Coordinates of C-alpha atoms and ligand atoms in Angstrom, one line a residue:
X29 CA -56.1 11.5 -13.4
X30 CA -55.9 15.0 -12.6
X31 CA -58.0 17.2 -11.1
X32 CA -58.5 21.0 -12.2
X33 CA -61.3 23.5 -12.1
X34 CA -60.8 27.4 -13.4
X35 CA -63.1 29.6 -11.6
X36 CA -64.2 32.9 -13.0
X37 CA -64.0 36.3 -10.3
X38 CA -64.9 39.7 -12.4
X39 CA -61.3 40.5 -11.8
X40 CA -59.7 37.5 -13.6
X41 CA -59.4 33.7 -14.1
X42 CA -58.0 31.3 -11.2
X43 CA -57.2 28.2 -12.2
X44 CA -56.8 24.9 -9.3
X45 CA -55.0 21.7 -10.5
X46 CA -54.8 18.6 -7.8
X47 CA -51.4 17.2 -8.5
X48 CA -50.6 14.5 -5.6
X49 CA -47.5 13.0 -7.9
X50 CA -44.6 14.4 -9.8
X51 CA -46.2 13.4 -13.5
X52 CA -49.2 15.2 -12.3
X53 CA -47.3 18.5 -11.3
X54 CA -45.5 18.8 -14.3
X55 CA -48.4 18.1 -16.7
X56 CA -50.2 21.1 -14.6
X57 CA -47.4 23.3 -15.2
X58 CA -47.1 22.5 -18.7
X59 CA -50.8 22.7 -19.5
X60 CA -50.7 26.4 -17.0
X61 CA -48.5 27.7 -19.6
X62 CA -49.7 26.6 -22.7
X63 CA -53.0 28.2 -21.5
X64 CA -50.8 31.6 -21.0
X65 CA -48.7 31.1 -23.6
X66 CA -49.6 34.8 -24.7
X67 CA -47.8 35.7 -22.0
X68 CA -45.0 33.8 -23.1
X69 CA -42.0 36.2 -25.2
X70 CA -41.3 35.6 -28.8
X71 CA -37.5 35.8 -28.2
X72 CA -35.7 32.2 -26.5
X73 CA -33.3 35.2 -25.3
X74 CA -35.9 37.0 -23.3
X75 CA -35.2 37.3 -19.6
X76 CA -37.4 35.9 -17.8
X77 CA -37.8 35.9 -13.7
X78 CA -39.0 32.8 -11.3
X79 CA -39.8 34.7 -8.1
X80 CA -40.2 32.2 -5.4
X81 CA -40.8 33.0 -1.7
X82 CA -37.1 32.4 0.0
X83 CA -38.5 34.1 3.2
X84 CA -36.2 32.0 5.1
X85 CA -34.4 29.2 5.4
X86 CA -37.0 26.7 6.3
X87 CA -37.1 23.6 3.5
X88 CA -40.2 24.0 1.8
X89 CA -41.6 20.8 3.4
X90 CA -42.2 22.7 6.4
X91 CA -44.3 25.1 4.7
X92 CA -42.2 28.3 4.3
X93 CA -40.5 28.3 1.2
X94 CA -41.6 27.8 -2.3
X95 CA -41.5 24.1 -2.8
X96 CA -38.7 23.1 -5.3
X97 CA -40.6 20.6 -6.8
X98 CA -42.7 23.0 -8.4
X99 CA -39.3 25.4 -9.7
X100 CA -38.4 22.4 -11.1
X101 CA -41.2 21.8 -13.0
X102 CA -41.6 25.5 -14.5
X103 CA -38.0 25.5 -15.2
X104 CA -38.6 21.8 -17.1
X105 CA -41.7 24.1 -19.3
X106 CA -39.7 26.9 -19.9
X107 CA -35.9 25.3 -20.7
X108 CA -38.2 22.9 -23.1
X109 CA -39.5 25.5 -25.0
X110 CA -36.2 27.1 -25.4
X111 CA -35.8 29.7 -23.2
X112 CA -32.4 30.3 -21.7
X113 CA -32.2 33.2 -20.1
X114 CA -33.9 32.4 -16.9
X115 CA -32.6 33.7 -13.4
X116 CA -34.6 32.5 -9.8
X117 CA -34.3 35.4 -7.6
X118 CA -35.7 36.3 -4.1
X119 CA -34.9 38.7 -1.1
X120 CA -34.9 36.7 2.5
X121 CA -36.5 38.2 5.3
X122 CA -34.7 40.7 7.5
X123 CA -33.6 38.5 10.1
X124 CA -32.2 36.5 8.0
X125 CA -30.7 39.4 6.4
X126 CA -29.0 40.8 8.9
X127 CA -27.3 37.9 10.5
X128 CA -25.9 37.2 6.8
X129 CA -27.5 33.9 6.0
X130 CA -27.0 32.3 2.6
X131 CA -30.9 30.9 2.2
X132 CA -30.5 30.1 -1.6
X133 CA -27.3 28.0 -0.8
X134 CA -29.1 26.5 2.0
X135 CA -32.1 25.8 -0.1
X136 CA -30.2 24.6 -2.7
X137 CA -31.5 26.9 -5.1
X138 CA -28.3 27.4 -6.6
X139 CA -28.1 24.3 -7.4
X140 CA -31.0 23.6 -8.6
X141 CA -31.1 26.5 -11.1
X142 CA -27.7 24.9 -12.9
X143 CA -28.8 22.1 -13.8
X144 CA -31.3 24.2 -16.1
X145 CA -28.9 26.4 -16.9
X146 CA -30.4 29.5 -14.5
X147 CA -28.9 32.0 -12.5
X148 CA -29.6 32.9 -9.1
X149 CA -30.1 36.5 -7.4
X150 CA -29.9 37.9 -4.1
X151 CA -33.2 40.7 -4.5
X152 CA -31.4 42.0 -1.3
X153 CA -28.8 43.0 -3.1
X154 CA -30.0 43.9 -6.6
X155 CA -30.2 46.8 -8.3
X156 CA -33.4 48.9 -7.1
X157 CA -35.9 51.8 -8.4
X158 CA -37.1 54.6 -6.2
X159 CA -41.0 53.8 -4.7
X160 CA -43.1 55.8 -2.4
X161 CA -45.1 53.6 0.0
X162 CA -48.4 54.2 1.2
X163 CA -47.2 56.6 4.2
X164 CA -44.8 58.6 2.2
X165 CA -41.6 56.8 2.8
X166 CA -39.5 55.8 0.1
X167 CA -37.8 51.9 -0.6
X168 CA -36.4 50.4 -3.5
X169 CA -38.0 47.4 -5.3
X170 CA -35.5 45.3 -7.3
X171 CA -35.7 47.2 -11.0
X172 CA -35.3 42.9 -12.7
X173 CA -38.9 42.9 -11.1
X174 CA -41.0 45.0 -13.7
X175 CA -37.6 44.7 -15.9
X176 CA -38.3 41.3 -16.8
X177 CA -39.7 40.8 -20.4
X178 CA -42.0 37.5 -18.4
X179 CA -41.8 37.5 -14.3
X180 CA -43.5 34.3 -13.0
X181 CA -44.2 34.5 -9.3
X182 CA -44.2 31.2 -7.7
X183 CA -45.9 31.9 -4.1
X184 CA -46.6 29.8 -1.6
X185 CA -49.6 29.6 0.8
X186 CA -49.0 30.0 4.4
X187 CA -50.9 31.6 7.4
X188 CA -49.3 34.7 8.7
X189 CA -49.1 36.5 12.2
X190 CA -49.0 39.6 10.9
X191 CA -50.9 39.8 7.5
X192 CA -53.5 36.9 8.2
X193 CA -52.6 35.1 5.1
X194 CA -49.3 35.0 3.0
X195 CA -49.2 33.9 -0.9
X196 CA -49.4 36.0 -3.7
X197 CA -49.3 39.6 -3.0
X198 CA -47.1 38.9 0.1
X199 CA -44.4 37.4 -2.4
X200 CA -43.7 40.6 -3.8
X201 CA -42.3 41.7 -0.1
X202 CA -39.4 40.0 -1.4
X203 CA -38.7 42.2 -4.2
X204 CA -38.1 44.9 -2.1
X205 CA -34.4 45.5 -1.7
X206 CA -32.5 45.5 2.1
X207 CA -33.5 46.0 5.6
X208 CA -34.4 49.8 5.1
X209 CA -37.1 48.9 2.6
X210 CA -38.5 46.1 4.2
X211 CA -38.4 47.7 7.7
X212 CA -40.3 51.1 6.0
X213 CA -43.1 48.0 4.4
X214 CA -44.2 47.0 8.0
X215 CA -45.0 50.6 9.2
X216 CA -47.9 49.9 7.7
X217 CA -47.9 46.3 6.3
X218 CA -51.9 46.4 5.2
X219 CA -51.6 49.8 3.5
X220 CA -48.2 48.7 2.0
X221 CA -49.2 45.5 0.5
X222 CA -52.2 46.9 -1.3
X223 CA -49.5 49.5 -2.1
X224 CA -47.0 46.5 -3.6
X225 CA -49.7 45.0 -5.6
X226 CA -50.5 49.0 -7.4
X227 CA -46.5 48.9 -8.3
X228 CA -45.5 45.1 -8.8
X229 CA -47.2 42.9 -11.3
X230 CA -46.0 39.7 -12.2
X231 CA -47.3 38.6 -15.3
X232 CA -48.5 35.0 -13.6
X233 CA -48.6 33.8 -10.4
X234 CA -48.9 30.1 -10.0
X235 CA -49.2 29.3 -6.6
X236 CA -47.4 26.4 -4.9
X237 CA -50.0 24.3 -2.7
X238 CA -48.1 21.5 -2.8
X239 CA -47.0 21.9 1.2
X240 CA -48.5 24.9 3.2
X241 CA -47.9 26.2 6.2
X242 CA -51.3 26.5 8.6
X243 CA -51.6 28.3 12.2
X244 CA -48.4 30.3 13.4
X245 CA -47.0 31.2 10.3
X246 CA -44.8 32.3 8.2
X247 CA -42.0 31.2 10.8
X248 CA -43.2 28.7 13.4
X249 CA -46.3 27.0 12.1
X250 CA -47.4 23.4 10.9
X251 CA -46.9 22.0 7.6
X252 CA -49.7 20.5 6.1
X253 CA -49.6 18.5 2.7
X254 CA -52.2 20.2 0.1
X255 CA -51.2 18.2 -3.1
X256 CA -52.6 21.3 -5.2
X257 CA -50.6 24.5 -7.4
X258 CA -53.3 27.3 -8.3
X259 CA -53.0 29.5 -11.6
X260 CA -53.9 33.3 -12.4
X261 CA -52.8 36.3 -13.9
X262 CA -54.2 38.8 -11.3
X263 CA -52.5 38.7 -7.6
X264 CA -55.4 40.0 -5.8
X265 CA -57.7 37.4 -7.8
X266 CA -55.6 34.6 -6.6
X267 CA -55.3 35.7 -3.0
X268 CA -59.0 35.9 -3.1
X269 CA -59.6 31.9 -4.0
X270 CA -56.7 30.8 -1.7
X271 CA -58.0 33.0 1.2
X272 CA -61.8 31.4 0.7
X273 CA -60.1 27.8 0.2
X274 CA -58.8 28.0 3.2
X275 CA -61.4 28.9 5.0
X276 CA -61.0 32.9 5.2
X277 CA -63.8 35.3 4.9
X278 CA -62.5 38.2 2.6
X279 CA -63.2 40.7 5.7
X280 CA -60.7 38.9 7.7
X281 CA -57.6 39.1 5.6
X282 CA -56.7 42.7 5.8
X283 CA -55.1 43.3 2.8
X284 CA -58.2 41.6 0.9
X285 CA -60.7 44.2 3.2
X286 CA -58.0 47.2 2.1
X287 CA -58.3 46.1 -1.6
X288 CA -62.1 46.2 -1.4
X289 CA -62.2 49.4 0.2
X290 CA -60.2 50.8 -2.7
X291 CA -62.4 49.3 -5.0
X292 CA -59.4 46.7 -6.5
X293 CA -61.6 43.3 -5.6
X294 CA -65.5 44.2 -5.9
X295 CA -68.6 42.6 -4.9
X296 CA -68.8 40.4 -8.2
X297 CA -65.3 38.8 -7.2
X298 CA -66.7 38.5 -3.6
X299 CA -70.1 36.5 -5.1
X300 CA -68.1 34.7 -6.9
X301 CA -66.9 32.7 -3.9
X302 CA -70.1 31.1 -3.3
X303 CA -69.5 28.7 -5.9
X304 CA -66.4 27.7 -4.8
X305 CA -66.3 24.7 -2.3
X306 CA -63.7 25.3 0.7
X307 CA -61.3 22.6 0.1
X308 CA -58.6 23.0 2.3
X309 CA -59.4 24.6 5.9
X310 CA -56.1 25.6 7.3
X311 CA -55.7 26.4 11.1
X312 CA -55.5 30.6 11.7
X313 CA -52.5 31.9 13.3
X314 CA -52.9 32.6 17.0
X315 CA -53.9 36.1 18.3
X316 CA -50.8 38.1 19.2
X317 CA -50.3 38.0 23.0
X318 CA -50.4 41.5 24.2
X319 CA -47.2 42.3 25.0
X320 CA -46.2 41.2 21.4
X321 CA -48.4 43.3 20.2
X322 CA -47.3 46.5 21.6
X323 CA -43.0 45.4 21.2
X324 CA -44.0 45.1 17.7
X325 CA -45.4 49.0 16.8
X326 CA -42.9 50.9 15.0
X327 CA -42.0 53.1 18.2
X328 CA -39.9 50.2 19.5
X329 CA -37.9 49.7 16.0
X330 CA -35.2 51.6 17.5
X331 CA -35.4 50.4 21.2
X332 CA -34.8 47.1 19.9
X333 CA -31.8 47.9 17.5
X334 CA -30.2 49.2 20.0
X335 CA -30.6 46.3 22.6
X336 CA -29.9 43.7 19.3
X337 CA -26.6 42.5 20.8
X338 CA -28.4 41.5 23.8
X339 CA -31.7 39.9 22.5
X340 CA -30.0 38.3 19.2
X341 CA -28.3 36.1 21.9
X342 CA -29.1 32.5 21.7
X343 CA -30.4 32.5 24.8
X344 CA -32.3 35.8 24.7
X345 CA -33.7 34.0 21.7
X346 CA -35.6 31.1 22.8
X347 CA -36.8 32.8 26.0
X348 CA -38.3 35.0 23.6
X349 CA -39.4 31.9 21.3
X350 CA -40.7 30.2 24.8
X351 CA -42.6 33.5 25.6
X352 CA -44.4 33.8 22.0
X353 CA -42.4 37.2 21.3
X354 CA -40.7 35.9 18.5
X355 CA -41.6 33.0 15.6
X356 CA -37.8 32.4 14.6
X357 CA -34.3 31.3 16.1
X358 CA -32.1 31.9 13.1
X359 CA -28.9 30.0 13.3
X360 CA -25.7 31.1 11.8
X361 CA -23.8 27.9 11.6
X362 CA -23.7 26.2 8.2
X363 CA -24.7 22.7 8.1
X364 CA -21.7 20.7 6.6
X365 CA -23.8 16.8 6.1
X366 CA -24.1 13.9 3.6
X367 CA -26.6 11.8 2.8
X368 CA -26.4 7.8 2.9
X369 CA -28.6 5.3 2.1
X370 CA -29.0 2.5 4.6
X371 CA -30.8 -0.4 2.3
X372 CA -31.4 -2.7 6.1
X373 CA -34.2 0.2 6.7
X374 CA -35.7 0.7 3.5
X375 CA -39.2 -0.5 3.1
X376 CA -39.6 0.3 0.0
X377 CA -42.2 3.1 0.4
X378 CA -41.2 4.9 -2.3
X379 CA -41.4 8.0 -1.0
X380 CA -37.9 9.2 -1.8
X381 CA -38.1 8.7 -5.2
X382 CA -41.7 10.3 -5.9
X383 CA -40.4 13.6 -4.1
X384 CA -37.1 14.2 -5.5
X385 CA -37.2 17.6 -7.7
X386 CA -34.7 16.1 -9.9
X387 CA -36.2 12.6 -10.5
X388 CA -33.4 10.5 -9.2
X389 CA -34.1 7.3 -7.0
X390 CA -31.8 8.0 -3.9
X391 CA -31.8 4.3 -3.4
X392 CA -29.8 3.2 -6.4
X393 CA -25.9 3.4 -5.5
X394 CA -23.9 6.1 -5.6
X395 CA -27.8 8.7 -6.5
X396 CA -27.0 10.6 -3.0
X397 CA -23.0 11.5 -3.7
X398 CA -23.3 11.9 -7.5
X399 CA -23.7 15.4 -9.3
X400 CA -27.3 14.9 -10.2
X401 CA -28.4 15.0 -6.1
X402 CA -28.8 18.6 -5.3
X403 CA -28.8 17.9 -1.6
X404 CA -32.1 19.3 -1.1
X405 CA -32.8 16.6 2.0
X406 CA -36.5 15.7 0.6
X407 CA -35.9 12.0 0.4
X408 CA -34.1 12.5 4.3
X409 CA -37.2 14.1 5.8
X410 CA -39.8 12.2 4.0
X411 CA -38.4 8.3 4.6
X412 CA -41.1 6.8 6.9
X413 CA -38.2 4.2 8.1
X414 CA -35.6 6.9 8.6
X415 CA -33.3 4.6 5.7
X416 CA -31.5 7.9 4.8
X417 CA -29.2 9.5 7.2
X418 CA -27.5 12.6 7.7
X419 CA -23.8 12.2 8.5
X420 CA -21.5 15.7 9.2
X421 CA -22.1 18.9 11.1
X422 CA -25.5 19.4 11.1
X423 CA -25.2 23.2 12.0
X424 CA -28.7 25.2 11.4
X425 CA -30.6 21.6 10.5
X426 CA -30.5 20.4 14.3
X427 CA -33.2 22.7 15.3
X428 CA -35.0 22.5 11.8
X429 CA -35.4 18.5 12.0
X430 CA -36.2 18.4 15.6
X431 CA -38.8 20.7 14.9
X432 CA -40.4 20.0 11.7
X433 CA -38.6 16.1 11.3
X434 CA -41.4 14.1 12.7
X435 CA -43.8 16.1 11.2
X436 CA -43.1 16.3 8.0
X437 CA -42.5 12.6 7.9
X438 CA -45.9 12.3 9.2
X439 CA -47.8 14.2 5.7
Ligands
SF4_2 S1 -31.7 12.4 -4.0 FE1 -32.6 13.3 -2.2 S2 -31.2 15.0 -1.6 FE2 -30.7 14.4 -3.7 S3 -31.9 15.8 -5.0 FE3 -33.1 13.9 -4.7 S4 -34.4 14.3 -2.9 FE4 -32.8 15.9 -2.9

């Protein structure tokens, strides 16, 4: 049976759902929108945005991305109630960025939005307005953002180095278009996210809990298996619950302090807490070693571009992992793999076929080279006797599954 409990702040609704199987998810989902359904456009033609957190391209089971098991299941609501104009879009981080990276290929976003008939877009490299942040310098947020006749943010909760706590005003950092704008945001990254919830305002966030990402996120942390999606129509409202879930006070989430400051949270939302049990204490990020902390004020931006072609090295880059300067190794070779299933390992756990976003059993014959698999690796990374295997180049996936591959079994 399902779990769910809406709580009530002065500055909106928050909805939790418990959803530890598939059913469960997409009856939360379902029932989410029928409850906003108000929200929902009057024309099947309406456009209407998914904005998921493609910060990188880390499979969501590791606790960065938006979990594709939950884009699934809001595309399965919306296509069911006839809308067909849908299109998934996200801007990656700037490392990723700049070294050219495909992460909605490598996420298999793509594919996943045709078989619902979606489109894909690269926020990067969208069309932008004009914004002043909070220090006076200009950037561009993607104009399909406040465009959209419904935008559905789909955030996902992860601890962060730099902002304390990532989910649902952090997931409109990637609506920002290029390097320029994204690079001006962390000038001041508390006084710009405040500054990002004044000028972007999805019309609901539902919040993917299904996998987070606890200690040193958003890049380099531990993945650890929620089982929950959370609901609201206000960003700051839902960043609010999440951040007390997990075992925040407001105080020490910057952006939630800022907010309060400015009189956009009060002390009603903050008493509303009490009655809210913490039920999922995630591990902090580490402090900042000191050295990382001075390399990473804005004086040095143009030091480091200039030494790039040296410290973008390989090698320059895990020294720098090894020596806590930096969370990611980004890796420029595409992976080229497919999947088989060896039948002499399976067990029979299951666990393939309760995780697939599509709902295929990748132990029936031919499931893992027919058109239905998206090639999303779920079933791979979750088998508890290794029966699926990856056979190919394994390009950027070596260093992902050697560092996330035992754990995420391990969930
Ligand atoms: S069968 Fe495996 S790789 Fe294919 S879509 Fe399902 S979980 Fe992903």
């Amino acid at each position: 049976m399902m779990g769910s409990h809406t709580y009530t702040l002065e500055k909106g609704e928050v909805s939790v759902f418990r959803t530890p199987t598939r059913r469960e998810l997409w009856e939360a989902v379902d029932r989410m929108l029928a409850a906003h359904s108000t929200l929902l456009p009057d024309s099947r033609e309406a456009l209407i945005l998914i904005k998921p957190n493609l910060n990188s391209d880390l499979n969501s089971l590791m606790g960065n991305s938006t979990d594709l098991r939950l884009m699934a299941a809001v595309l399965t609501s919306l296509v069911e109630r006839g809308y067909s104009n849908i299109v998934i879009a996200d801007g990656c981080n700037v490392g990723v960025l700049r070294r050219g990276i495909d992460v909605i290929g490598r996420l298999r976003i793509d594919r996943l939005a045709a078989r619902f008939g979606a489109r894909t877009l690269d926020l990067n490299r969208a069309p932008g307005r004009q914004i002043t942040f909070a220090d006076g310098h200009p950037a561009l947020i993607a104009e399909i953002c406040s465009d959209a006749d419904l935008c559905i943010s789909l955030p996902k909760i992860k601890m962060h180095s730099d902002a304390d706590m990532s989910c649902a005003v952090k997931n409109m950092v990637g609506c920002l278009v290029g390097r320029a704008s994204k690079k001006a945001l962390h000038r001041d990254l508390t006084g710009n996210l405040v500054r990002l919830y004044e000028l972007v305002k999805p019309h609901l966030h539902i919040v993917d809990g299904l996998v987070a990402m606890e200690g040193n996120g958003p890049g380099d942390g531990t993945p650890k298996r929620l089982d929950a999606i959370l609901a609201g129509t206000d960003a700051l409202a839902v960043d609010l619950v999440v951040s007390h879930l997990v075992g925040y006070e407001p105080q020490q989430v910057r952006f939630l302090a800022r907010s309060l400051e400015k009189g956009y949270l009060g002390s009603g939302d903050v008493e509303a807490l009490a009655d809210i049990p913490r039920g999922w204490l995630l591990e902090k990020p580490p402090p900042k070693t000191r050295l990382a902390e001075v390399l990473s004020h804005p004086v040095f931006n143009r030091p480091k571009d200039l030494l790039r072609p040296i410290h973008s090295t390989r090698i320059a880059m895990n020294l720098l992992y090894k020596a806590g300067l930096i969370q990611d190794i980004y890796d420029e070779r595409d992976a080229s793999v497919t999947l088989r299933f060896d039948a002499g390992r399976c067990e029979g756990s299951g666990r393939c076929r309760e995780i697939c976003p599509v709902g295929l059993d990748p132990t029936c014959e031919g499931a893992l080279s027919g058109v239905e698999c998206i090639g999303c690796l779920y079933c791979y990374f979750v088998c508890p006797s290794e029966a699926i295997h990856l056979e190919g180049e394994l390009g950027f996936l070596e260093r992902q599954i050697d560092r996330y591959g035992a754990m995420i079994r391990s969930l």
